[in-house]
Short mmCIF file of C-alpha atoms in Angstrom, two decimals:
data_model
loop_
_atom_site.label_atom_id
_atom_site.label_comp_id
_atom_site.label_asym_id
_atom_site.label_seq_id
_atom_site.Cartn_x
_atom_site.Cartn_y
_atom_site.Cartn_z
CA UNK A 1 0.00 0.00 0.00
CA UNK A 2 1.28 3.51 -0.93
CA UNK A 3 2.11 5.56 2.15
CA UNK A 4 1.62 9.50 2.15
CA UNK A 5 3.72 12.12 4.52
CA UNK A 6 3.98 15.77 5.07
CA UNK A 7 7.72 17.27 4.43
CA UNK A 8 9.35 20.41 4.92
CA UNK A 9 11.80 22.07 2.50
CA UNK A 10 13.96 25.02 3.86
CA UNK A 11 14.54 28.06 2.15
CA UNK A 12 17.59 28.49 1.01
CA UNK A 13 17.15 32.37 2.58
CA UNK A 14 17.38 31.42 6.05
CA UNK A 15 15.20 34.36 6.60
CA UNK A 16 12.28 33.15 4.38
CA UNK A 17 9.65 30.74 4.75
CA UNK A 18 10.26 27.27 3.77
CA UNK A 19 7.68 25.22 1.87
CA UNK A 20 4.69 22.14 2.84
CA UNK A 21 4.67 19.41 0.26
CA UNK A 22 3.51 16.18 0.14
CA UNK A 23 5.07 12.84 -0.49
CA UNK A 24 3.86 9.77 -1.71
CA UNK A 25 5.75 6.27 -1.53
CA UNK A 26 4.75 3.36 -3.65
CA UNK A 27 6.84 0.41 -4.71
CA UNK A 28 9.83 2.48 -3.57
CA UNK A 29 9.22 5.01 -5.98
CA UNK A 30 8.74 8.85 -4.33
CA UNK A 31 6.59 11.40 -5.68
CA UNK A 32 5.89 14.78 -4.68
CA UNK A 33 3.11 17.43 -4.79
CA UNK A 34 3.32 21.12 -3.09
CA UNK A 35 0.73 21.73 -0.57
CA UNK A 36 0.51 25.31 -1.01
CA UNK A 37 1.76 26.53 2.23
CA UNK A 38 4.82 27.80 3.66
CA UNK A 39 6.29 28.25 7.27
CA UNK A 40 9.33 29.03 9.33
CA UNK A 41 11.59 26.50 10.37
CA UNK A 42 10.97 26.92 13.57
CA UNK A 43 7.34 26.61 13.33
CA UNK A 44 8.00 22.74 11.80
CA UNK A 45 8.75 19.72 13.78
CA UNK A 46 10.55 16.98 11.32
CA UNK A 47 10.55 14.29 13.35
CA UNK A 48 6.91 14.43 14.21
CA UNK A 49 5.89 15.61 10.85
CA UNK A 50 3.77 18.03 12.80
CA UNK A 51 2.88 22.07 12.57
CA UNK A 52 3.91 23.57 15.98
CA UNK A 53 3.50 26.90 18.02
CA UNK A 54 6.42 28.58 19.14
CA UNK A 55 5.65 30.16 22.37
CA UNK A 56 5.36 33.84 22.13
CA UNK A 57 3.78 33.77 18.44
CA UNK A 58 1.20 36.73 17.46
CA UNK A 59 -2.08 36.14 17.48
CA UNK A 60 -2.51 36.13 13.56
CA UNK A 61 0.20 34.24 13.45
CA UNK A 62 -0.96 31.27 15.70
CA UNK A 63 -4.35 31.61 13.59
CA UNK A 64 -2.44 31.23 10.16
CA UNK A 65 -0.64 27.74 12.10
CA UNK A 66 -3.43 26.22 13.10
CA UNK A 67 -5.23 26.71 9.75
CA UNK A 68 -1.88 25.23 7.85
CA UNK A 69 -2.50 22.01 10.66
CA UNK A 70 -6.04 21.54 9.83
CA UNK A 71 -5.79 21.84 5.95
CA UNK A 72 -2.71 19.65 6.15
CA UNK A 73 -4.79 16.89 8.52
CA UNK A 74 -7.33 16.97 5.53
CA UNK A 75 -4.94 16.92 2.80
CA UNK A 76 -3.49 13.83 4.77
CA UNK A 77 -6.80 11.98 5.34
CA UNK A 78 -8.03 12.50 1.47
CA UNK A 79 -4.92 10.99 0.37
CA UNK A 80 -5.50 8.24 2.36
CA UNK A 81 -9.19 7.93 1.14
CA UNK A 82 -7.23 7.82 -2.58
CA UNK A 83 -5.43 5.26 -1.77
CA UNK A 84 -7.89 3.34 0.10
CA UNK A 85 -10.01 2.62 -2.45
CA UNK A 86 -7.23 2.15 -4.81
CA UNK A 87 -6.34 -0.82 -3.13
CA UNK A 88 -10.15 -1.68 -2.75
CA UNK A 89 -10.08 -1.64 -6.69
CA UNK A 90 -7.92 -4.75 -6.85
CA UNK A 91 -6.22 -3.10 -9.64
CA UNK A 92 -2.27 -2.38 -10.15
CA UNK A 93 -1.48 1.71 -9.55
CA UNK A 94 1.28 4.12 -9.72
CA UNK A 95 2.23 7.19 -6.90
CA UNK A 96 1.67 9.35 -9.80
CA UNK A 97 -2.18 7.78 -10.02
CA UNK A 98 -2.74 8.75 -6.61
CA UNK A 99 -1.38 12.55 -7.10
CA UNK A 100 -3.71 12.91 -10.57
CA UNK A 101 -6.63 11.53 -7.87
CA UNK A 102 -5.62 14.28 -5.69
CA UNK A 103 -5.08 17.01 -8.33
CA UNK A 104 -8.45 16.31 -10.08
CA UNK A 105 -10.94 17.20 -7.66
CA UNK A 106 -13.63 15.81 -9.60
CA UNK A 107 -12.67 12.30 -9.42
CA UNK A 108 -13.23 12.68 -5.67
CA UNK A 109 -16.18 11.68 -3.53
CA UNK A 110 -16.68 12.29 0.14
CA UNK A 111 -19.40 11.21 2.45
CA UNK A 112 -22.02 14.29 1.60
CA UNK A 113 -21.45 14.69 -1.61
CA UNK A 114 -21.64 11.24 -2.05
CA UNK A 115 -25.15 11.21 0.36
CA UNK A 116 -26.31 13.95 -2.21
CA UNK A 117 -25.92 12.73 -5.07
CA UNK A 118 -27.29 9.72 -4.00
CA UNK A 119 -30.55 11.61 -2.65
CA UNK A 120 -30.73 12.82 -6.04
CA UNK A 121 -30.45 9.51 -7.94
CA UNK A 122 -33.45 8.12 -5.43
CA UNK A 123 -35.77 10.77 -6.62
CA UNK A 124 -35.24 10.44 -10.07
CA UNK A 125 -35.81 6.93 -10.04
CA UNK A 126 -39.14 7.04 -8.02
CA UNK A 127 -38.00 6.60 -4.36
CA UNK A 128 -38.87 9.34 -3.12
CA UNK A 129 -39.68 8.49 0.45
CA UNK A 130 -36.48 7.20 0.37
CA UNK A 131 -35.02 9.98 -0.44
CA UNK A 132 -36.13 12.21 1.58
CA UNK A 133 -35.72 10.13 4.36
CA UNK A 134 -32.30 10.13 3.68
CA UNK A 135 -32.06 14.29 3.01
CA UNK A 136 -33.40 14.38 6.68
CA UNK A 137 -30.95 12.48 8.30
CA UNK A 138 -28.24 14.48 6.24
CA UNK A 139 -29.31 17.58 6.79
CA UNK A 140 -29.13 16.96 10.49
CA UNK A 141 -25.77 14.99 10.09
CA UNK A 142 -24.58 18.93 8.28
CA UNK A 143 -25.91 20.78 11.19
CA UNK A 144 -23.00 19.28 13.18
CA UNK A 145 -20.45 19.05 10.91
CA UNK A 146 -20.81 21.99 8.34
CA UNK A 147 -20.77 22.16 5.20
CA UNK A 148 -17.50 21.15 4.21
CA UNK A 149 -17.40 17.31 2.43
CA UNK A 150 -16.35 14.91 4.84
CA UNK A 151 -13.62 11.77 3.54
CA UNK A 152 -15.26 8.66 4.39
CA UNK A 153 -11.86 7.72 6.18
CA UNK A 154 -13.08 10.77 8.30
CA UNK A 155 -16.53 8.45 9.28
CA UNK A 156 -15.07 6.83 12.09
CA UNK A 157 -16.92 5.66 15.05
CA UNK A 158 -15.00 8.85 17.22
CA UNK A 159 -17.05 11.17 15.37
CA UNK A 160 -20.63 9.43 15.61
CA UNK A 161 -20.25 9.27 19.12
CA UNK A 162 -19.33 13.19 18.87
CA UNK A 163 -22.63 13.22 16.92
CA UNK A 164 -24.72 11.19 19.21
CA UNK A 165 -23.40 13.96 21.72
CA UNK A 166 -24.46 16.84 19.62
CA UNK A 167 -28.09 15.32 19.66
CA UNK A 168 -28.40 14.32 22.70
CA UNK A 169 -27.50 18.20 24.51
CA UNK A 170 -29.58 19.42 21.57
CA UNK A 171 -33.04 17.40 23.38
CA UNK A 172 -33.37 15.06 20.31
CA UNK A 173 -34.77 11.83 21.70
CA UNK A 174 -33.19 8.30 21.30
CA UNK A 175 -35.52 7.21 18.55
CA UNK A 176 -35.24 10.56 16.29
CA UNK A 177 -30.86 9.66 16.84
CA UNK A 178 -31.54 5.97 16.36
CA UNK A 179 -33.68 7.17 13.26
CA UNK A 180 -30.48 9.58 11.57
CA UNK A 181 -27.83 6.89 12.16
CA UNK A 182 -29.74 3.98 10.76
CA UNK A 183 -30.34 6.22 7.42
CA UNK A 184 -26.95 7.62 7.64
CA UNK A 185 -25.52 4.03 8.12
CA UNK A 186 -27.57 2.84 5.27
CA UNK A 187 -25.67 5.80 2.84
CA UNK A 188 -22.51 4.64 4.11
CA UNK A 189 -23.36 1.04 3.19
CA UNK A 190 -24.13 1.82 -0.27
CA UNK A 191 -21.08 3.49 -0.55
CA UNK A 192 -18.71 0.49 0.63
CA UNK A 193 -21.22 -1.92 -1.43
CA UNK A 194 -19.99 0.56 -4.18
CA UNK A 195 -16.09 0.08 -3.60
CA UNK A 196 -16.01 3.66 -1.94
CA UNK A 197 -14.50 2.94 0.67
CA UNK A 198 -13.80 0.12 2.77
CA UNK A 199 -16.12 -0.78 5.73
CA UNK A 200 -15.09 0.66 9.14
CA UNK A 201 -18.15 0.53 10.88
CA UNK A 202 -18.15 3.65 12.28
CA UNK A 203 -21.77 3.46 14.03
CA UNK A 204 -20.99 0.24 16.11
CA UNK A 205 -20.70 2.73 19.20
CA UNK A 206 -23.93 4.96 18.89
CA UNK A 207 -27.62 3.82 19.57
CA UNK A 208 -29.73 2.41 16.06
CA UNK A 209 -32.08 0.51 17.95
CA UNK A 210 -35.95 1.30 18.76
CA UNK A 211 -37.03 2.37 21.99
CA UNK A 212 -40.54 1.81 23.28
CA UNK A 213 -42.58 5.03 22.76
CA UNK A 214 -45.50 6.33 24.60
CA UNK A 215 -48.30 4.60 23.76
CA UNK A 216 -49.85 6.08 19.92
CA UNK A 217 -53.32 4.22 20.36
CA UNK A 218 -56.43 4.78 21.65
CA UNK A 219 -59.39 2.25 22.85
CA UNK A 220 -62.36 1.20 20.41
CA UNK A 221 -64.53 4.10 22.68
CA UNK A 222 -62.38 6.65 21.50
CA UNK A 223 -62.91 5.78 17.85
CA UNK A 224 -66.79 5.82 18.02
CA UNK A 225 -66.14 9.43 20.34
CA UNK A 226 -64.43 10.78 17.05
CA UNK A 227 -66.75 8.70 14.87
CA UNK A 228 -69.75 10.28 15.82
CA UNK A 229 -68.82 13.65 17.06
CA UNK A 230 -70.70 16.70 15.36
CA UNK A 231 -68.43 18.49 13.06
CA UNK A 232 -70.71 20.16 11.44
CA UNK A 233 -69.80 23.70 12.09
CA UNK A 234 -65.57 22.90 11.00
CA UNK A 235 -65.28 21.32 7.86
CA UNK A 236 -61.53 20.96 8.04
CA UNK A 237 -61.40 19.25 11.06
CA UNK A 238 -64.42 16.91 9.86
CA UNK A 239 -62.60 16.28 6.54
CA UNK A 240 -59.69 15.14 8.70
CA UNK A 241 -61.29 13.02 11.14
CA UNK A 242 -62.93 11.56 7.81
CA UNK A 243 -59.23 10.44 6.62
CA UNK A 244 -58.43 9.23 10.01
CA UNK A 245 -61.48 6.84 10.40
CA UNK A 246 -60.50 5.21 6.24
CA UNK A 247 -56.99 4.82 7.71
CA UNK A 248 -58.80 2.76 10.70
CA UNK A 249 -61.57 1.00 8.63
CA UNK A 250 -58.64 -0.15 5.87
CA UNK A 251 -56.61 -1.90 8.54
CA UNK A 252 -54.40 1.10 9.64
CA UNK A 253 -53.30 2.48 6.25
CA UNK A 254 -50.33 5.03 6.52
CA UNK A 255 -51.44 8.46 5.05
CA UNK A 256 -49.08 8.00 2.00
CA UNK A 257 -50.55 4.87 1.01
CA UNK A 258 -54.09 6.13 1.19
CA UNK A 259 -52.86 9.56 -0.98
CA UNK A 260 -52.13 7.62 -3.82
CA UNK A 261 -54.66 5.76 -3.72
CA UNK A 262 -56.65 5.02 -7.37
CA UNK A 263 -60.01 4.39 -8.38
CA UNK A 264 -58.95 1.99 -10.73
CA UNK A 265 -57.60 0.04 -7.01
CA UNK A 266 -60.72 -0.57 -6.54
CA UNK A 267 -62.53 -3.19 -8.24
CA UNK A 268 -64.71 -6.24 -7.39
CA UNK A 269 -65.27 -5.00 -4.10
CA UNK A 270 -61.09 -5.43 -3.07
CA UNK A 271 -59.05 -2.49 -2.41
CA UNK A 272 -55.66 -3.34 -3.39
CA UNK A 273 -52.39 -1.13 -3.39
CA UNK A 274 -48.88 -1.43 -2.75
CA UNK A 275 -47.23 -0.14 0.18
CA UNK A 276 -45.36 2.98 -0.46
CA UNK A 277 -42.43 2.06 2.36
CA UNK A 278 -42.25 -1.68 1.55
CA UNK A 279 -43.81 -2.44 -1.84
CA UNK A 280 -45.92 -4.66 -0.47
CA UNK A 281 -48.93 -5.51 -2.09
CA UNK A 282 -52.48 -6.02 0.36
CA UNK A 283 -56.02 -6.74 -0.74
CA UNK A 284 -58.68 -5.17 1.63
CA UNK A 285 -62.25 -6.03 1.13
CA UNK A 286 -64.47 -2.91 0.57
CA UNK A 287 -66.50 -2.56 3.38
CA UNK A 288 -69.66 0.36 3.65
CA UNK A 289 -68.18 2.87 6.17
CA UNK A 290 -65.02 3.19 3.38
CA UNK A 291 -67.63 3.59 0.73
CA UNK A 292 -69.75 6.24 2.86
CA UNK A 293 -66.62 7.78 3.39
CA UNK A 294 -65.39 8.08 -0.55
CA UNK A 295 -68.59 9.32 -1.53
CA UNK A 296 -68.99 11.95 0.55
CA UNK A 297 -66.67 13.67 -1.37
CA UNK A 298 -66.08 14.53 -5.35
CA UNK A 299 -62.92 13.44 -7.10
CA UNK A 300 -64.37 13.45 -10.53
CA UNK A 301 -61.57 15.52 -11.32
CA UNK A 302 -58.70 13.74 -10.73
CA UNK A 303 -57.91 10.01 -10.98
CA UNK A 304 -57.13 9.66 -7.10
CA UNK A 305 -59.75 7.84 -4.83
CA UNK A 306 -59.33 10.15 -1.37
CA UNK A 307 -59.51 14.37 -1.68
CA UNK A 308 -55.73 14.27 -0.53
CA UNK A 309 -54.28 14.95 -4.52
CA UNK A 310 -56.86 17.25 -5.65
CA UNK A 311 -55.05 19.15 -8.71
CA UNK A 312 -53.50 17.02 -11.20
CA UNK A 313 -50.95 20.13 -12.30
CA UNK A 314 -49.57 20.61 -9.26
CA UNK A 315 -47.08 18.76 -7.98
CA UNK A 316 -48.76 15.38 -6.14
CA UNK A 317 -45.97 14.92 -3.75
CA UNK A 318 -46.31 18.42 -2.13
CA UNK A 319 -50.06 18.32 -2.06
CA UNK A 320 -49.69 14.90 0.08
CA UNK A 321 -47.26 16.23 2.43
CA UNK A 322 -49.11 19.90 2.56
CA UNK A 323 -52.79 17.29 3.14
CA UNK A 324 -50.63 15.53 5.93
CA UNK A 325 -49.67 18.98 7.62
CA UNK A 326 -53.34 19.83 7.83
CA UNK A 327 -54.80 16.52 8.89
CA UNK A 328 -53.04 16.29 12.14
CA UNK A 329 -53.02 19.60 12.93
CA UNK A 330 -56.86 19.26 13.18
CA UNK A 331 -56.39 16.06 14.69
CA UNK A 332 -54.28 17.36 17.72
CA UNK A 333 -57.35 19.65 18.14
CA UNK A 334 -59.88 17.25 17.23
CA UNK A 335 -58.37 15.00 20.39
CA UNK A 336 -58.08 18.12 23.00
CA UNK A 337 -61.37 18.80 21.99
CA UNK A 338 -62.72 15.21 23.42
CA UNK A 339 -59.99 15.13 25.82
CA UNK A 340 -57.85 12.25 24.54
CA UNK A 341 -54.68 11.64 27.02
CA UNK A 342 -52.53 10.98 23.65
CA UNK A 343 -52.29 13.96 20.80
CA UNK A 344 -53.98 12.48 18.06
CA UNK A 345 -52.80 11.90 14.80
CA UNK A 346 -53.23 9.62 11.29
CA UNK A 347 -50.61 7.12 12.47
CA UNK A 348 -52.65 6.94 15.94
CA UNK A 349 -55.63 5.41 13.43
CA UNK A 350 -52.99 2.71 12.36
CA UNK A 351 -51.82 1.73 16.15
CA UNK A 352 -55.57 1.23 17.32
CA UNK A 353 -56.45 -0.61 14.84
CA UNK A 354 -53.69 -3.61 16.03
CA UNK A 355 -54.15 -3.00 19.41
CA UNK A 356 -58.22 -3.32 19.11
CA UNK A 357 -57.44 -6.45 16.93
CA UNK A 358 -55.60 -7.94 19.45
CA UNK A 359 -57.77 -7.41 22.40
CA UNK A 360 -60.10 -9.05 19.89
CA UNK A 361 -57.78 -12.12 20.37
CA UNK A 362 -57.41 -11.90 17.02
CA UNK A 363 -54.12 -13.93 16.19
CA UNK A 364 -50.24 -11.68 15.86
CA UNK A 365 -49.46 -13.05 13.04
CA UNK A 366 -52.74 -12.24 10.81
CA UNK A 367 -52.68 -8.50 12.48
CA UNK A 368 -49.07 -8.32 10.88
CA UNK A 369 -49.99 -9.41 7.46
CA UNK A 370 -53.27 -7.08 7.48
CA UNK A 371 -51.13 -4.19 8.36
CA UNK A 372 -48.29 -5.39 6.15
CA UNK A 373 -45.96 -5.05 8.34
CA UNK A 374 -41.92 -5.69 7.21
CA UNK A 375 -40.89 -8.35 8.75
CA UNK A 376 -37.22 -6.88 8.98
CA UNK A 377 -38.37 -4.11 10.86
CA UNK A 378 -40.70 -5.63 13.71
CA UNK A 379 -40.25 -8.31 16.06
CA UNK A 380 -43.56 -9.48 15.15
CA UNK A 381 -43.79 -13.01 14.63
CA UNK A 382 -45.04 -13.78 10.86
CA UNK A 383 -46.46 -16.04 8.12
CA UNK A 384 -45.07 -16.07 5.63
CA UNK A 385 -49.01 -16.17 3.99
CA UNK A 386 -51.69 -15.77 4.99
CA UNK A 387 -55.90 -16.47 3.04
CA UNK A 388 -57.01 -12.91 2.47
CA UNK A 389 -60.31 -14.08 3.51
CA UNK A 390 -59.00 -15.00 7.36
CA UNK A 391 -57.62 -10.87 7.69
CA UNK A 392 -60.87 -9.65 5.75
CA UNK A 393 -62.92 -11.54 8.30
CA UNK A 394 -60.79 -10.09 10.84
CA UNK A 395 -60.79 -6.03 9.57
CA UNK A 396 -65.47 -7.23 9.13
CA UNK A 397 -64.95 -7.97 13.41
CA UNK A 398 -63.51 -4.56 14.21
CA UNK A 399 -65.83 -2.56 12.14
CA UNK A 400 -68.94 -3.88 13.07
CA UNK A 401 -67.75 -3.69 16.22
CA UNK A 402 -68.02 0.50 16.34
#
């Protein structure tokens, strides 16, 4: 493997500064490249290879040092990414490879840029919940560490700890920091699974698991409370309590995944759709409080089933998210309004319906295939399938239940 140093060449004007360069050993053969900066040779330690601060030292001085340290620390490390994934490569190189690497910054990838690009790959290919998923975990990742691209020799576990830190005396609970490292571990994956870098596991000392949370559902009295109170007077907050109850009656259906719904999803009297976050495909029979629900309102102008994508020229992503704003903002009034003890929201709809279906004694493993739950990210126990007929008969139980 090619080694990299820092070296000092005197001025031959004892008086004048000497120059930084870099050196870079492979197979015996040297090769050098200036770094750009120049010091004293008093200010250089040779045998340490290291910037130092003479004692007495101006103040702009000792600022100018201790910028030439830091930019010399990165040069260092981004060499070191070069060569890293040189030698990942498998393929035969030269020292004067790894200086062209170094002298073309465009053949260079760190960590964000990499993440960014990536976000932007993810969206043009359709994944956007992906994507964004991933922009928020960045975006919080850049809060701590600025702006400037990070080598992904620089993602060591030191520095997610320092990050954990950051979130933790900035109030961010344990799930919300278990929720950025997970997404930020999954960029860094992609990027070794790419030949990137090499795998260093830099998040094996920070939290990724799942706490429990405080409880998100609400008994089968609370549903018929919001089922039947009188609305009539805020349309808003009865067009949201409308959403909330479909989520409920179709088996807890995220918000996303009742968005895009179609009309042409429904047919026969079976809802089917595909999960946005898993791709799952689940077949709900159609049952008369949906219906009462859908008709209540008029689509005829757009090819969605639900008023949640109302305009087909504007943009549907923005009109879900904007719908999902205003939904459980009435819904968090809706629930102080009949005094829940939990704010309510549409994911609340999703966690009653499993907990009503299991005080129904209604089996684990059929309340994880109605939901369509992944089983890679529940400790559910599963089946691997399951009659459609046994979880309609199930969802038939809880309705007429209400």
């Amino acid at each position: 493997m090619a080694t990299v140093k820092v070296k000092f060449r005197a001025s031959s004007t004892k008086t004048k500064e000497g120059a930084l360069y870099y050196q870079v050993i492979h197979n015996r053969l040297a090769r050098q490249i200036r770094s750009g900066y120049k010091l004293y040779p008093s200010e250089w330690d040779a045998e340490r290879s290291k910037v130092i601060l003479p004692s007495g030292i101006e103040e702009g001085r000792r600022y100018y040092l201790l910028s030439v340290k830091a930019a010399l620390d990165n040069g260092l490390a981004r060499f070191k990414e070069l060569i890293v994934r040189l030698e990942h490569g498998n393929m035969p190189y030269t020292a004067d490879k790894v200086l062209e690497l170094y002298a073309s910054p465009t053949e260079y990838v760190g960590f964000i840029t990499y993440a960014r690009k990536l976000i932007g790959e993810l969206k043009r290919i359709g994944k956007i919940c992906t994507s964004e998923t991933y922009r928020t975990a960045l975006n919080s990742f850049v809060r701590f560490h600025g702006e400037r691209d990070l080598l992904f020799e620089e993602m060591d576990s030191n520095r997610m700890v320092r990050y954990e830190t950051y979130l933790k005396e900035n109030d961010v609970c344990p799930n919300s920091t278990s929720y950025y490292m997970r997404n930020l571990r999954a960029i860094y994956n992609r990027a070794v699974e790419e030949g990137l870098t090499e795998q260093r596991h830099p998040f094996k000392h920070v939290y990724t698991g799942v706490d429990k949370t405080v409880k998100r559902a609400v008994p089968l009295k609370a549903i018929r409370r919001i089922r039947e109170a009188d609305l009539t007077l805020t349309p808003a907050m009865d067009y949201a309590r409308d959403l909330f109850l479909f989520s409920f009656y179709t088996r807890g259906m995220s918000f996303v995944d009742m968005a895009y719904l179609k009309k042409k999803d429904l047919q026969n009297g079976v809802l089917s759709y595909r999960r946005q976050k898993t791709g799952q495909q689940l077949f709900i029979k159609w049952e008369k409080p949906m219906q009462e629900i859908v008709d209540k309102y008029d689509t005829s102008d757009t090819s969605y089933l639900l008023p949640i994508i109302k305009d087909m020229k504007v943009d549907a992503r923005r009109q879900y998210k904007n719908a999902a704003h205003l939904v459980n903002d009435k819904l968090k009034k809706l629930g102080e309004r009949l005094g829940l003890d939990i704010p309510l929201t549409t994911y609340v709809a999703r966690h009653a319906w499993a907990s009503i279906a299991r005080s129904k004694n209604i089996p684990l493993p059929t309340i994880s295939e109605a939901m369509g739950h992944d089983s890679e990210n529940t400790t559910r126990i599963y089946l691997a399938s399951l009659d459609a007929s046994v979880v309609d008969k199930a969802n038939s139980l809880i309705l007429k239940s209400l």
